[in-house]
PDB file of N, CA and C in Angstrom:
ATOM      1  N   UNK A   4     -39.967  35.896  97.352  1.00 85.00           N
ATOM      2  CA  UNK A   4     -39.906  35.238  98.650  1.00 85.00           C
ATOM      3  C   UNK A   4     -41.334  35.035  99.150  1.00 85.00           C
ATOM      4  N   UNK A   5     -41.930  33.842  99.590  1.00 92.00           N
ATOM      5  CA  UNK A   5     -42.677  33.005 100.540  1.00 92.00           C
ATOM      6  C   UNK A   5     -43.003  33.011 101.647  1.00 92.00           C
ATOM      7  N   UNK A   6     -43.664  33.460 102.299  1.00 96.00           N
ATOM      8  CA  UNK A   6     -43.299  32.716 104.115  1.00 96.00           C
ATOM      9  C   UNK A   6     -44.837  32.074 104.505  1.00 96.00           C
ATOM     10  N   UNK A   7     -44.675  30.933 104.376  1.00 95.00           N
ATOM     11  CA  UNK A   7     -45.747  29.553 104.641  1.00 95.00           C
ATOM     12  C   UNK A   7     -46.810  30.206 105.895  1.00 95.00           C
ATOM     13  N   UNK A   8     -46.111  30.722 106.663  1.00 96.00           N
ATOM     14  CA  UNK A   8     -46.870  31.304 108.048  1.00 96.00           C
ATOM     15  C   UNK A   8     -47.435  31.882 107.732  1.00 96.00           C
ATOM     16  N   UNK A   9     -47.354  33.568 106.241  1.00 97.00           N
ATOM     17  CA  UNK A   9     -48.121  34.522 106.387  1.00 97.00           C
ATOM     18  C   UNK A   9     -49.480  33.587 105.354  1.00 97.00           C
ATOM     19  N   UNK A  10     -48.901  32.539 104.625  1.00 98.00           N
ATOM     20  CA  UNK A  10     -50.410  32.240 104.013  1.00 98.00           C
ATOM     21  C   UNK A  10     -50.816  31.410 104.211  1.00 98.00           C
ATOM     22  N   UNK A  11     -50.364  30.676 105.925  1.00 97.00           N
ATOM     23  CA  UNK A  11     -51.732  30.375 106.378  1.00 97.00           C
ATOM     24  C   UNK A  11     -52.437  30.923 106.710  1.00 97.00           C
ATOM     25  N   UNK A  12     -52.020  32.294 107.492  1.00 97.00           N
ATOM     26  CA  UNK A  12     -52.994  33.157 107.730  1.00 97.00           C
ATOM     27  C   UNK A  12     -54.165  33.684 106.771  1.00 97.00           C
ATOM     28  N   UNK A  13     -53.211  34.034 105.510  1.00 97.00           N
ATOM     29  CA  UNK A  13     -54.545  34.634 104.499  1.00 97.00           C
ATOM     30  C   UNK A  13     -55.159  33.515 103.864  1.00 97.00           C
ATOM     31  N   UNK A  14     -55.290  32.232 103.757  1.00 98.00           N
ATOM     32  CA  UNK A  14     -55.663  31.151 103.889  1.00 98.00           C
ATOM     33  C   UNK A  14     -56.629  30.865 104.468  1.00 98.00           C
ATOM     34  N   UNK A  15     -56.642  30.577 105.575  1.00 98.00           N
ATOM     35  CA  UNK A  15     -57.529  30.290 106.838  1.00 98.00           C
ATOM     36  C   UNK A  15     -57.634  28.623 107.032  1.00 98.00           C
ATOM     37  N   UNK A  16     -58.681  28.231 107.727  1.00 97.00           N
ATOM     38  CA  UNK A  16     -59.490  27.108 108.089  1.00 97.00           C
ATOM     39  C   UNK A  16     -59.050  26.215 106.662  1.00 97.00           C
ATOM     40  N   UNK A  17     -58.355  25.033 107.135  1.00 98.00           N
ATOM     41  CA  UNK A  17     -58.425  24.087 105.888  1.00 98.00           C
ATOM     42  C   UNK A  17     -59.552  23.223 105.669  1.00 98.00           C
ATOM     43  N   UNK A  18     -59.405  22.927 104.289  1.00 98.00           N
ATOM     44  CA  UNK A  18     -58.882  22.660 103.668  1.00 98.00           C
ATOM     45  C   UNK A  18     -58.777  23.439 102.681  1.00 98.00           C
ATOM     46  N   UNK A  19     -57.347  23.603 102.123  1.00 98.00           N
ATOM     47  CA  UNK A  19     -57.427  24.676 101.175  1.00 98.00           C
ATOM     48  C   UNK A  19     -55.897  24.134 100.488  1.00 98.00           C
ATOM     49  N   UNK A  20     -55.918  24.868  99.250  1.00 97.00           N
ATOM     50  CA  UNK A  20     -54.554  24.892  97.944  1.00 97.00           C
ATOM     51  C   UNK A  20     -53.772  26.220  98.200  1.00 97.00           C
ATOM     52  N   UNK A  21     -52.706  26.211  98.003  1.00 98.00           N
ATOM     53  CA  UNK A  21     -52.078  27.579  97.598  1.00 98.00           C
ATOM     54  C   UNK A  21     -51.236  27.444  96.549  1.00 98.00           C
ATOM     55  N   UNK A  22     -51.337  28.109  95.643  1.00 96.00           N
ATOM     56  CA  UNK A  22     -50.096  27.965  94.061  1.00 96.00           C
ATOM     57  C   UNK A  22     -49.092  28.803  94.448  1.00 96.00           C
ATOM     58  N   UNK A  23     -48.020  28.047  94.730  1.00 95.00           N
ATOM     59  CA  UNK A  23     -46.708  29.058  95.377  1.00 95.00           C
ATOM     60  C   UNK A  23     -46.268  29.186  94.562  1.00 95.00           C
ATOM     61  N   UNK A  24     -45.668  28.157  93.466  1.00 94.00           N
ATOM     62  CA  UNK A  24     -45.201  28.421  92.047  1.00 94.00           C
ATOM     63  C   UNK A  24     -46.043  28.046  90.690  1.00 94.00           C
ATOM     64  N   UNK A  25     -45.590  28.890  89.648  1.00 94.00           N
ATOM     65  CA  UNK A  25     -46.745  28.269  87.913  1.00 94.00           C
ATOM     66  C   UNK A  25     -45.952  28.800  87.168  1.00 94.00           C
ATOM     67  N   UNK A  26     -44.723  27.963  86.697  1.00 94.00           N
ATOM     68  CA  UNK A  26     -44.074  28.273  85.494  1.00 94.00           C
ATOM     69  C   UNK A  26     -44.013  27.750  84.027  1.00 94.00           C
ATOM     70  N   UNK A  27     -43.353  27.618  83.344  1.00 94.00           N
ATOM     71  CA  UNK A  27     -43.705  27.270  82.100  1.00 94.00           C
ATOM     72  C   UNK A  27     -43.635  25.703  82.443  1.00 94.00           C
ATOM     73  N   UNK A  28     -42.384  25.312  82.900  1.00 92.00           N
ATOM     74  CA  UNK A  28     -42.387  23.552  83.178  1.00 92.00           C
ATOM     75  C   UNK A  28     -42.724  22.898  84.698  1.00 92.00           C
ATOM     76  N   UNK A  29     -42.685  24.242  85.614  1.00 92.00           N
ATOM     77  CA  UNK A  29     -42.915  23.720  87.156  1.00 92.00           C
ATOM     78  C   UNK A  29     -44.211  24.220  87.713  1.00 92.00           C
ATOM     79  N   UNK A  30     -44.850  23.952  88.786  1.00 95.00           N
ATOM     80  CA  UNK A  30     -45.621  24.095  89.754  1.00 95.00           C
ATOM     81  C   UNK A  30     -45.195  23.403  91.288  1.00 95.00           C
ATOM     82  N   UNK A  31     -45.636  24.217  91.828  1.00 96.00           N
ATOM     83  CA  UNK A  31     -45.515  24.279  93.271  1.00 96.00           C
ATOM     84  C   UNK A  31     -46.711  24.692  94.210  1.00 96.00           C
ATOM     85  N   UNK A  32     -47.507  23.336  94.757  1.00 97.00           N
ATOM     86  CA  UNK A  32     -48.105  24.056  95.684  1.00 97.00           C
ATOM     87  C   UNK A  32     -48.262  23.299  96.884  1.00 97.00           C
ATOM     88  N   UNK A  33     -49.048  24.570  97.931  1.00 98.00           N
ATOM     89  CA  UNK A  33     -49.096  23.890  99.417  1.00 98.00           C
ATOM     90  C   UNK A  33     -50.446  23.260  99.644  1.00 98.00           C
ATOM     91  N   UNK A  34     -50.693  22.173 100.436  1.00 98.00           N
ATOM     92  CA  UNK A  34     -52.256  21.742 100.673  1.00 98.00           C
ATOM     93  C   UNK A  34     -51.924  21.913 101.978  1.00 98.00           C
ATOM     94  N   UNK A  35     -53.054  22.360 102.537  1.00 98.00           N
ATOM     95  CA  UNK A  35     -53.452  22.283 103.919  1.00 98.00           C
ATOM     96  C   UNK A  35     -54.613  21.426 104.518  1.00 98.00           C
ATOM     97  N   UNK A  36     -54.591  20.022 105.148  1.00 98.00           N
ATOM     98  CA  UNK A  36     -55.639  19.363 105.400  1.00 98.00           C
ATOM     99  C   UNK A  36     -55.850  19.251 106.458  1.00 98.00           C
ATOM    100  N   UNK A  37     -57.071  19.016 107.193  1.00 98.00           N
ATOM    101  CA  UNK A  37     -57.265  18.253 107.926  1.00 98.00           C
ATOM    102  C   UNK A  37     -57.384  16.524 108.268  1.00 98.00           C
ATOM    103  N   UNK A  38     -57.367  15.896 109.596  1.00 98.00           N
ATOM    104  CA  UNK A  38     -57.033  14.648 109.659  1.00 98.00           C
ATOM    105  C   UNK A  38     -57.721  13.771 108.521  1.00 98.00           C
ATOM    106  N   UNK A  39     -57.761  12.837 107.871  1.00 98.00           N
ATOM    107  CA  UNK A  39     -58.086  12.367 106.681  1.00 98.00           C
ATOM    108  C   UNK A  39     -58.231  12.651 105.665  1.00 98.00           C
ATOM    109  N   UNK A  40     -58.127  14.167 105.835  1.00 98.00           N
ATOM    110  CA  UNK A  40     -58.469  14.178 104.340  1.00 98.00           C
ATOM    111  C   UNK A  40     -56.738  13.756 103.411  1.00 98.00           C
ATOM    112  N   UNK A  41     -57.139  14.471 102.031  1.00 97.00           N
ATOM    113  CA  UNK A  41     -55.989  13.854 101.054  1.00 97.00           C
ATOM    114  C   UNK A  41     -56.378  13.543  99.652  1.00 97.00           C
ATOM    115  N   UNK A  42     -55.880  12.822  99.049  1.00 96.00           N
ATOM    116  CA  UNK A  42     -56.083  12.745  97.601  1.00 96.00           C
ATOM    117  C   UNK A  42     -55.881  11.394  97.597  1.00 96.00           C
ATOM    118  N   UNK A  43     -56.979  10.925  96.204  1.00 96.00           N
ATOM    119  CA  UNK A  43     -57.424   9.703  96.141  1.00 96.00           C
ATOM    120  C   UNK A  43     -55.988   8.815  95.550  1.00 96.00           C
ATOM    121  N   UNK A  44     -56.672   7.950  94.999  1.00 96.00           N
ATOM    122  CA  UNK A  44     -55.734   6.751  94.362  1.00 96.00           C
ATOM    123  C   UNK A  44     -54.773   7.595  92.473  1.00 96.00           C
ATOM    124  N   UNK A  45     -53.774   7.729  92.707  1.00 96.00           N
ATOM    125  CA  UNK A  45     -53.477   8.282  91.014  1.00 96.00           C
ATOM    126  C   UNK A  45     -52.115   8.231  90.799  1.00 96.00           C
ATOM    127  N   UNK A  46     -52.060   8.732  89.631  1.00 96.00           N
ATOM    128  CA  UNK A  46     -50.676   8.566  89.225  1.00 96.00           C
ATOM    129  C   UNK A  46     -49.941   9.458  88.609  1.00 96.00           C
ATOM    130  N   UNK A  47     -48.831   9.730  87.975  1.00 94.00           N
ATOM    131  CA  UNK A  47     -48.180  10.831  87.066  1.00 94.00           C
ATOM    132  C   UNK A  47     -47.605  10.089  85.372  1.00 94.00           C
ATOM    133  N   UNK A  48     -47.888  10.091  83.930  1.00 93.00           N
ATOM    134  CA  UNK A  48     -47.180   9.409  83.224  1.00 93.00           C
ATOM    135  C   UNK A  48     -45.964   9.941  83.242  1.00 93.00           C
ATOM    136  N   UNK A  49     -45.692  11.336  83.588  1.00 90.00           N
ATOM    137  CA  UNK A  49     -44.521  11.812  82.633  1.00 90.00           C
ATOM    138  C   UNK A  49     -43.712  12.716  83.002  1.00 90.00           C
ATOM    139  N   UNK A  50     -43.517  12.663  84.507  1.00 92.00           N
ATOM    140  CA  UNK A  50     -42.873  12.948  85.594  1.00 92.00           C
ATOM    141  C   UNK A  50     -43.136  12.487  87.023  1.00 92.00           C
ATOM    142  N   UNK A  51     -41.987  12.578  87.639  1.00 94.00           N
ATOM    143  CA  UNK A  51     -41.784  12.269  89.217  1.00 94.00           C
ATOM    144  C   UNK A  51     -42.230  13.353  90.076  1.00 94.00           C
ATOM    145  N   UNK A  52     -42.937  13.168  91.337  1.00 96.00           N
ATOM    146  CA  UNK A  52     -43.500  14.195  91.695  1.00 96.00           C
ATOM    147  C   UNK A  52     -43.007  13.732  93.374  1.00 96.00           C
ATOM    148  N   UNK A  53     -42.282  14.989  93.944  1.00 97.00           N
ATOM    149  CA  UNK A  53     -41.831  15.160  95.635  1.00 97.00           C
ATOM    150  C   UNK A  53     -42.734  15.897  96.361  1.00 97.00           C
ATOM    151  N   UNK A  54     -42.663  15.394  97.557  1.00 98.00           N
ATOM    152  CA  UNK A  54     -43.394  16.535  98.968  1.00 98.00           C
ATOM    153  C   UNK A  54     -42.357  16.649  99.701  1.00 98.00           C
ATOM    154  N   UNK A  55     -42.569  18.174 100.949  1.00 98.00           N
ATOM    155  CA  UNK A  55     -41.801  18.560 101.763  1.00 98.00           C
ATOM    156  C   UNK A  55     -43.138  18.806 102.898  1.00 98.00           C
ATOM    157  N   UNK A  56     -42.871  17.827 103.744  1.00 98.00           N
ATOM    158  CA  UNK A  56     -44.362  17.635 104.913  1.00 98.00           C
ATOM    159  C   UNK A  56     -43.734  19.178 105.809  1.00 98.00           C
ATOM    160  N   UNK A  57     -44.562  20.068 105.608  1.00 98.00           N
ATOM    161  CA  UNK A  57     -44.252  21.640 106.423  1.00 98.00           C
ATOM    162  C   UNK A  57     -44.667  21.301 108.154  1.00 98.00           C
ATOM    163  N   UNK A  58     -45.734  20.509 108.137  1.00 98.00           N
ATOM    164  CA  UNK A  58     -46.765  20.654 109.192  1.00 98.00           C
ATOM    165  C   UNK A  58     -47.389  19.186 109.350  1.00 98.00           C
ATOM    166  N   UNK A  59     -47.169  18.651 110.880  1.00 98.00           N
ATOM    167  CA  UNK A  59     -48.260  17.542 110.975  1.00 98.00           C
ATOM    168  C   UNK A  59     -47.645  16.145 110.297  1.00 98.00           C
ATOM    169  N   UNK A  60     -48.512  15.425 109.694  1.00 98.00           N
ATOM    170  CA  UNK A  60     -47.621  14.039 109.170  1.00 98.00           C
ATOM    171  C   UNK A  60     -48.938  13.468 108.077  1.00 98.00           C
ATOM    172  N   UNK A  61     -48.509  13.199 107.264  1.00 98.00           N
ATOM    173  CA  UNK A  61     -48.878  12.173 105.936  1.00 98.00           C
ATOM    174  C   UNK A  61     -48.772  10.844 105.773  1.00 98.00           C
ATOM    175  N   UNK A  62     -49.499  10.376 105.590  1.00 98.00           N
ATOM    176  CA  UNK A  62     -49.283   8.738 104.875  1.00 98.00           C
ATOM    177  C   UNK A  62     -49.524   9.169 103.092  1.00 98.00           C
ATOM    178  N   UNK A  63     -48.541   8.098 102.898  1.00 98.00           N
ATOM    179  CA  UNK A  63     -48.739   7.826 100.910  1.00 98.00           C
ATOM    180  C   UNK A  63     -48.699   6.432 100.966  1.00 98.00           C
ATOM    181  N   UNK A  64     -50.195   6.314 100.510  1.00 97.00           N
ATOM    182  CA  UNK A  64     -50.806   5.034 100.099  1.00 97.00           C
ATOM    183  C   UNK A  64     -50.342   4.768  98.794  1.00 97.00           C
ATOM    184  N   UNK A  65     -49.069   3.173  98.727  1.00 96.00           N
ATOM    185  CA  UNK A  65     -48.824   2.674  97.518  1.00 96.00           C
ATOM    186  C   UNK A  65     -49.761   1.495  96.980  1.00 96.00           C
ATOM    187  N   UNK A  66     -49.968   1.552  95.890  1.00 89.00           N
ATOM    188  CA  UNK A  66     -50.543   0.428  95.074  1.00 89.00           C
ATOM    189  C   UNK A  66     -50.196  -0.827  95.518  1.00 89.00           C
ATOM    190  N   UNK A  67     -49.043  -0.718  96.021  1.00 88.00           N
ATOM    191  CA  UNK A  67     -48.444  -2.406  96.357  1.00 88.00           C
ATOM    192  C   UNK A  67     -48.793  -2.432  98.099  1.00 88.00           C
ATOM    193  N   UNK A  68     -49.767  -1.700  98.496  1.00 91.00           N
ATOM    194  CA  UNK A  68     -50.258  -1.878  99.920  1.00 91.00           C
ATOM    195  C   UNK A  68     -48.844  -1.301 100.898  1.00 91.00           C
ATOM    196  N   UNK A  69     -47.263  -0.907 100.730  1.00 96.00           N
ATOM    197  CA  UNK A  69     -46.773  -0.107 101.078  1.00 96.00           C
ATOM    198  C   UNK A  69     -47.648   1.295 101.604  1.00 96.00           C
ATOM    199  N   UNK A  70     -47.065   1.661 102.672  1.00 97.00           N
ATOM    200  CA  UNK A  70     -47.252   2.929 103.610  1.00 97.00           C
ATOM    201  C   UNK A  70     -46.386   3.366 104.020  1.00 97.00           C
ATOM    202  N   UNK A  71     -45.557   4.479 103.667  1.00 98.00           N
ATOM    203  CA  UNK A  71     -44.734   6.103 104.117  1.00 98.00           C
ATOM    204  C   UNK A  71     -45.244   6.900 104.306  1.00 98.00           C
ATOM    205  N   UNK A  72     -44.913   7.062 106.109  1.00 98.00           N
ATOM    206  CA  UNK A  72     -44.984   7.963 107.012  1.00 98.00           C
ATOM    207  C   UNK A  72     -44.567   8.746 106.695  1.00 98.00           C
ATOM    208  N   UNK A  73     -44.820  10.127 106.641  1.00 98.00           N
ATOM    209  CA  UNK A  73     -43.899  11.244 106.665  1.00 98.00           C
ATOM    210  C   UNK A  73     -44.196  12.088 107.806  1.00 98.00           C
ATOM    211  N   UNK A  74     -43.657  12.335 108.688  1.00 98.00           N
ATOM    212  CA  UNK A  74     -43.460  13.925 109.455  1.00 98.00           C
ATOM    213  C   UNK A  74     -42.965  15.294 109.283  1.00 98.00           C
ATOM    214  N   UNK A  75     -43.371  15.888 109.928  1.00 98.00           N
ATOM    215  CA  UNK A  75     -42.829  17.522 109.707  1.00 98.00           C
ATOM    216  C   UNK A  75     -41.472  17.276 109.348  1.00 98.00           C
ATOM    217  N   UNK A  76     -40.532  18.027 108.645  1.00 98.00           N
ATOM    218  CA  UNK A  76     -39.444  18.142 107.990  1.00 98.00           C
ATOM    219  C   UNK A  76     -38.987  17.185 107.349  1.00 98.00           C
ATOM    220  N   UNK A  77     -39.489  16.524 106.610  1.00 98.00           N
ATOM    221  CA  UNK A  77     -39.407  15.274 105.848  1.00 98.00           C
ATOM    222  C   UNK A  77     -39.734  15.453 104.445  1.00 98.00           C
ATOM    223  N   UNK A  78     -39.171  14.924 103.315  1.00 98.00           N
ATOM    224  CA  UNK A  78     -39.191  14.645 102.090  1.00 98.00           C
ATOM    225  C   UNK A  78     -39.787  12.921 101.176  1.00 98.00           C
ATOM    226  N   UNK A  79     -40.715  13.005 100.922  1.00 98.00           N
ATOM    227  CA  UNK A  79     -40.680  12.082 100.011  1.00 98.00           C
ATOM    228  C   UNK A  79     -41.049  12.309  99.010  1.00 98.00           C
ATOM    229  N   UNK A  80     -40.306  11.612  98.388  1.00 98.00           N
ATOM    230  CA  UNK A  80     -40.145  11.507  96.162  1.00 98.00           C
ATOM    231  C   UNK A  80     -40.861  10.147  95.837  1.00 98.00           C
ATOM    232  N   UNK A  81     -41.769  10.093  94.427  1.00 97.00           N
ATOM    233  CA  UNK A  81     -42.397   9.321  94.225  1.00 97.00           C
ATOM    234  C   UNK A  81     -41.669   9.046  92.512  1.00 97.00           C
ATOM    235  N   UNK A  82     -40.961   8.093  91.970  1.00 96.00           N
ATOM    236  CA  UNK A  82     -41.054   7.837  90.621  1.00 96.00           C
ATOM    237  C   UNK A  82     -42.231   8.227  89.743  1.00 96.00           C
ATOM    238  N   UNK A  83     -42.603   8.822  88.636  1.00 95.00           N
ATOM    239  CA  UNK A  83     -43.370   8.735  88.089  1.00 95.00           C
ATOM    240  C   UNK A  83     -44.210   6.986  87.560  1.00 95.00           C
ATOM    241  N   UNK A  84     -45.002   7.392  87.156  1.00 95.00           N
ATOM    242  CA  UNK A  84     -45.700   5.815  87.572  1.00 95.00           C
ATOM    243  C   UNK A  84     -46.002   5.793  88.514  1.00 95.00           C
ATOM    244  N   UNK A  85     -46.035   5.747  89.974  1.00 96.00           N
ATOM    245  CA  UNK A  85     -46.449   5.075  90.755  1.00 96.00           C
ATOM    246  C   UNK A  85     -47.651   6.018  91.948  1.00 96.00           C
ATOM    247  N   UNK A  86     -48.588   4.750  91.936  1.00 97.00           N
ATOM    248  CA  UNK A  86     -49.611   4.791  92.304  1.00 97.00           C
ATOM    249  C   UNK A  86     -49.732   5.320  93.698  1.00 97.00           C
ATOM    250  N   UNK A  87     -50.474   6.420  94.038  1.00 97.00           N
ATOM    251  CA  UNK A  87     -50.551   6.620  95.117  1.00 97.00           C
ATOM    252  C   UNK A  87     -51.254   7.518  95.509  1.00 97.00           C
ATOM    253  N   UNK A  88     -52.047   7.360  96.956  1.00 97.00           N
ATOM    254  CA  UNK A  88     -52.968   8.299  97.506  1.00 97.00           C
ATOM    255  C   UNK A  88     -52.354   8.777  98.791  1.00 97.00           C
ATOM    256  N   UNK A  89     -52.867  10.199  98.990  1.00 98.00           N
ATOM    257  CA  UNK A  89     -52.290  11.123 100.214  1.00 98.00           C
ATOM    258  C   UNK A  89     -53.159  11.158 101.542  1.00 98.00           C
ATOM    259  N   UNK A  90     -53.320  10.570 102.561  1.00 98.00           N
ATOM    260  CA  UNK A  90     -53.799  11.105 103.740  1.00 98.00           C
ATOM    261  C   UNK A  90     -52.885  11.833 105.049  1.00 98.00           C
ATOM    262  N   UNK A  91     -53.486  12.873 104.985  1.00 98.00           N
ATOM    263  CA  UNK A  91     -53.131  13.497 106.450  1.00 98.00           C
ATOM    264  C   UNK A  91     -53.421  12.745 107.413  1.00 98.00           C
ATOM    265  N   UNK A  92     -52.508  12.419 108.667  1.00 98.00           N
ATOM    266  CA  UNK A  92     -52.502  11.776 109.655  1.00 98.00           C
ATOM    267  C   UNK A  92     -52.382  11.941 111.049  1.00 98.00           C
ATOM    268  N   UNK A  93     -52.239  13.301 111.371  1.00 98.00           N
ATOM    269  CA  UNK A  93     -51.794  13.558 112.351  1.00 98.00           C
ATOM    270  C   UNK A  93     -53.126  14.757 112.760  1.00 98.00           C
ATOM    271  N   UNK A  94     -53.529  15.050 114.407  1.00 98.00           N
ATOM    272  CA  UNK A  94     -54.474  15.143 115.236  1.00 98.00           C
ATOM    273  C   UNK A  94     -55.059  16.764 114.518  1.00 98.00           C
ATOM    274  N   UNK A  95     -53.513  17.776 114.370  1.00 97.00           N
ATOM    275  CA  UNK A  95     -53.568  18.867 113.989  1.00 97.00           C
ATOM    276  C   UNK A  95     -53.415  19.372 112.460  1.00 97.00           C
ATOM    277  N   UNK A  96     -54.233  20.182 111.515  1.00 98.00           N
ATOM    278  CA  UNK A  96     -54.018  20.601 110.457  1.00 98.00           C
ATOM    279  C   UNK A  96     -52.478  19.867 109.567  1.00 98.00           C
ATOM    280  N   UNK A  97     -52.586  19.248 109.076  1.00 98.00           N
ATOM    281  CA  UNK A  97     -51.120  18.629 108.170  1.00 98.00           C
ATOM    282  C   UNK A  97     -50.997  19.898 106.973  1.00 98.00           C
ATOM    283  N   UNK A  98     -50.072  20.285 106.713  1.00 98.00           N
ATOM    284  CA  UNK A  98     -49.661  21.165 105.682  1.00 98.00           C
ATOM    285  C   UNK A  98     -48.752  20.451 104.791  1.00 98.00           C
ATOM    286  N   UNK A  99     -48.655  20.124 103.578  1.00 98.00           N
ATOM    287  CA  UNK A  99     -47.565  19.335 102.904  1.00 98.00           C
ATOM    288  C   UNK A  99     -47.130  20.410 101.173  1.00 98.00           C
ATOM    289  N   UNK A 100     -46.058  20.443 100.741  1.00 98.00           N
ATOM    290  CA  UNK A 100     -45.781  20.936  99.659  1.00 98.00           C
ATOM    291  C   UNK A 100     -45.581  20.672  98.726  1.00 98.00           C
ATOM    292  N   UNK A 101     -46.161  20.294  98.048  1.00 97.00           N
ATOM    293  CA  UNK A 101     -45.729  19.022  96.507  1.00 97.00           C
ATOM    294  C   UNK A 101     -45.301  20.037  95.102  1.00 97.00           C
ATOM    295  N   UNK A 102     -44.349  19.154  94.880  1.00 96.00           N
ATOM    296  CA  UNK A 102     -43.643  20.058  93.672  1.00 96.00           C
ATOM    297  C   UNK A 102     -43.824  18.722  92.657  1.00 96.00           C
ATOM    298  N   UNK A 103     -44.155  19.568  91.239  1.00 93.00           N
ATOM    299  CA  UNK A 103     -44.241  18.425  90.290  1.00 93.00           C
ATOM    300  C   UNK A 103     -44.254  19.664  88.914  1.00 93.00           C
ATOM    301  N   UNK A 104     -44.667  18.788  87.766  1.00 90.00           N
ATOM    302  CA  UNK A 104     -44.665  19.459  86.409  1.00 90.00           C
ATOM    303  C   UNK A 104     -45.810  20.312  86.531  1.00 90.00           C
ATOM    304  N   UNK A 105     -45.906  21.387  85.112  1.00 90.00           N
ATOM    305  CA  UNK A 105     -46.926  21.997  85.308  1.00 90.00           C
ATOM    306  C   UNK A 105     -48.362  21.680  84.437  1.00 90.00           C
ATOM    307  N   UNK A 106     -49.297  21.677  84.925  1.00 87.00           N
ATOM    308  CA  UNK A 106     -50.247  21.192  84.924  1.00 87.00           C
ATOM    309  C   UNK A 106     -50.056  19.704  84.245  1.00 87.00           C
ATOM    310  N   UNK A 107     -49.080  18.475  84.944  1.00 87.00           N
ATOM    311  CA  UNK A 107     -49.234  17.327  84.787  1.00 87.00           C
ATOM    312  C   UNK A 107     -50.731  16.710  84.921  1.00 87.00           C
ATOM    313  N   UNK A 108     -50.707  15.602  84.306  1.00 91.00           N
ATOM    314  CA  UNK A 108     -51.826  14.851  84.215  1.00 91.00           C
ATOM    315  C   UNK A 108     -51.684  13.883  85.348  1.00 91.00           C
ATOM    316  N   UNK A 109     -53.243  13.797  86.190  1.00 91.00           N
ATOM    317  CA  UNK A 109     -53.110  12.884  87.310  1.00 91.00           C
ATOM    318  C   UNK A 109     -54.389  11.743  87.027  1.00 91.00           C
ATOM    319  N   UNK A 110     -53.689  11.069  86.352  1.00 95.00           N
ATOM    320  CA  UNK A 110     -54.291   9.252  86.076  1.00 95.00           C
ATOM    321  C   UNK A 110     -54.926   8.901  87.071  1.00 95.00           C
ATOM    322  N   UNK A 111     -56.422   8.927  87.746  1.00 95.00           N
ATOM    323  CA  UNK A 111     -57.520   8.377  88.457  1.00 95.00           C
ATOM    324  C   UNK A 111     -57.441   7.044  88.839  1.00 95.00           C
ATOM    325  N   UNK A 112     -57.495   6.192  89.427  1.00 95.00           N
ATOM    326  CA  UNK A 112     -57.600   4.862  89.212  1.00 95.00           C
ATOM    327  C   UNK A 112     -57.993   4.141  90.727  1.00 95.00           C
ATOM    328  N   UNK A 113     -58.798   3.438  90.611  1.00 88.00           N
ATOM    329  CA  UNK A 113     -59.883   2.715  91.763  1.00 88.00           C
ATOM    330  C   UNK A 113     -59.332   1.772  92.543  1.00 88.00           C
ATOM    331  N   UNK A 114     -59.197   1.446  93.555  1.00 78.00           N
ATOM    332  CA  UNK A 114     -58.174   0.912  94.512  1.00 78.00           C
ATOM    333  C   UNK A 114     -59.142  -0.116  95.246  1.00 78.00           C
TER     334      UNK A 114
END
């Protein structure tokens, strides 16, 4: 068992990672950002990769100039393939949880 609250605390000041899960086929972890920050332009070949927005709100920047909002208690799933970058959006610390394969490969690519 988890509880998101006690590791923000041992956490601190974002920006920061936490590996909640590392199994043979899964990973699980939490990012904690501040307003802009996020992850660049990329992709997954060989799995689909979801978030669960804990805290605050996200944009996912699609390749096709598409934008999903997400807010606190919200889910979005991304097909593998598809292109996309993460910004935090909202005034206060965004916390988001992304579950995907383990140590998948994340395809770089210039936008």
């Amino acid at each position: 068992v988890s509880n998101v609250e006690i590791i923000k605390k041992k956490m601190g000041s974002p920006p920061w990672n936490y590996m909640l899960t590392y199994t043979d086929v899964d990973q699980v972890g939490i990012f904690c950002q501040e307003r802009s920050e996020g992850a660049r332009y990329h992709y997954h070949v060989n799995k689909a990769e979801w978030w669960y927005v804990y805290q605050g709100s996200f944009d996912w920047l699609l390749d096709d100039d598409k934008i999903i909002n997400a807010i606190e208690g919200e889910f979005v799933f991304l097909p593998k393939g598809t292109i996309h970058a993460i910004t935090c959006t909202s005034e206060e610390p965004g916390i988001r949880i992304a579950f995907g394969a383990r140590d998948f490969e994340h395809i770089y690519v210039r936008k």
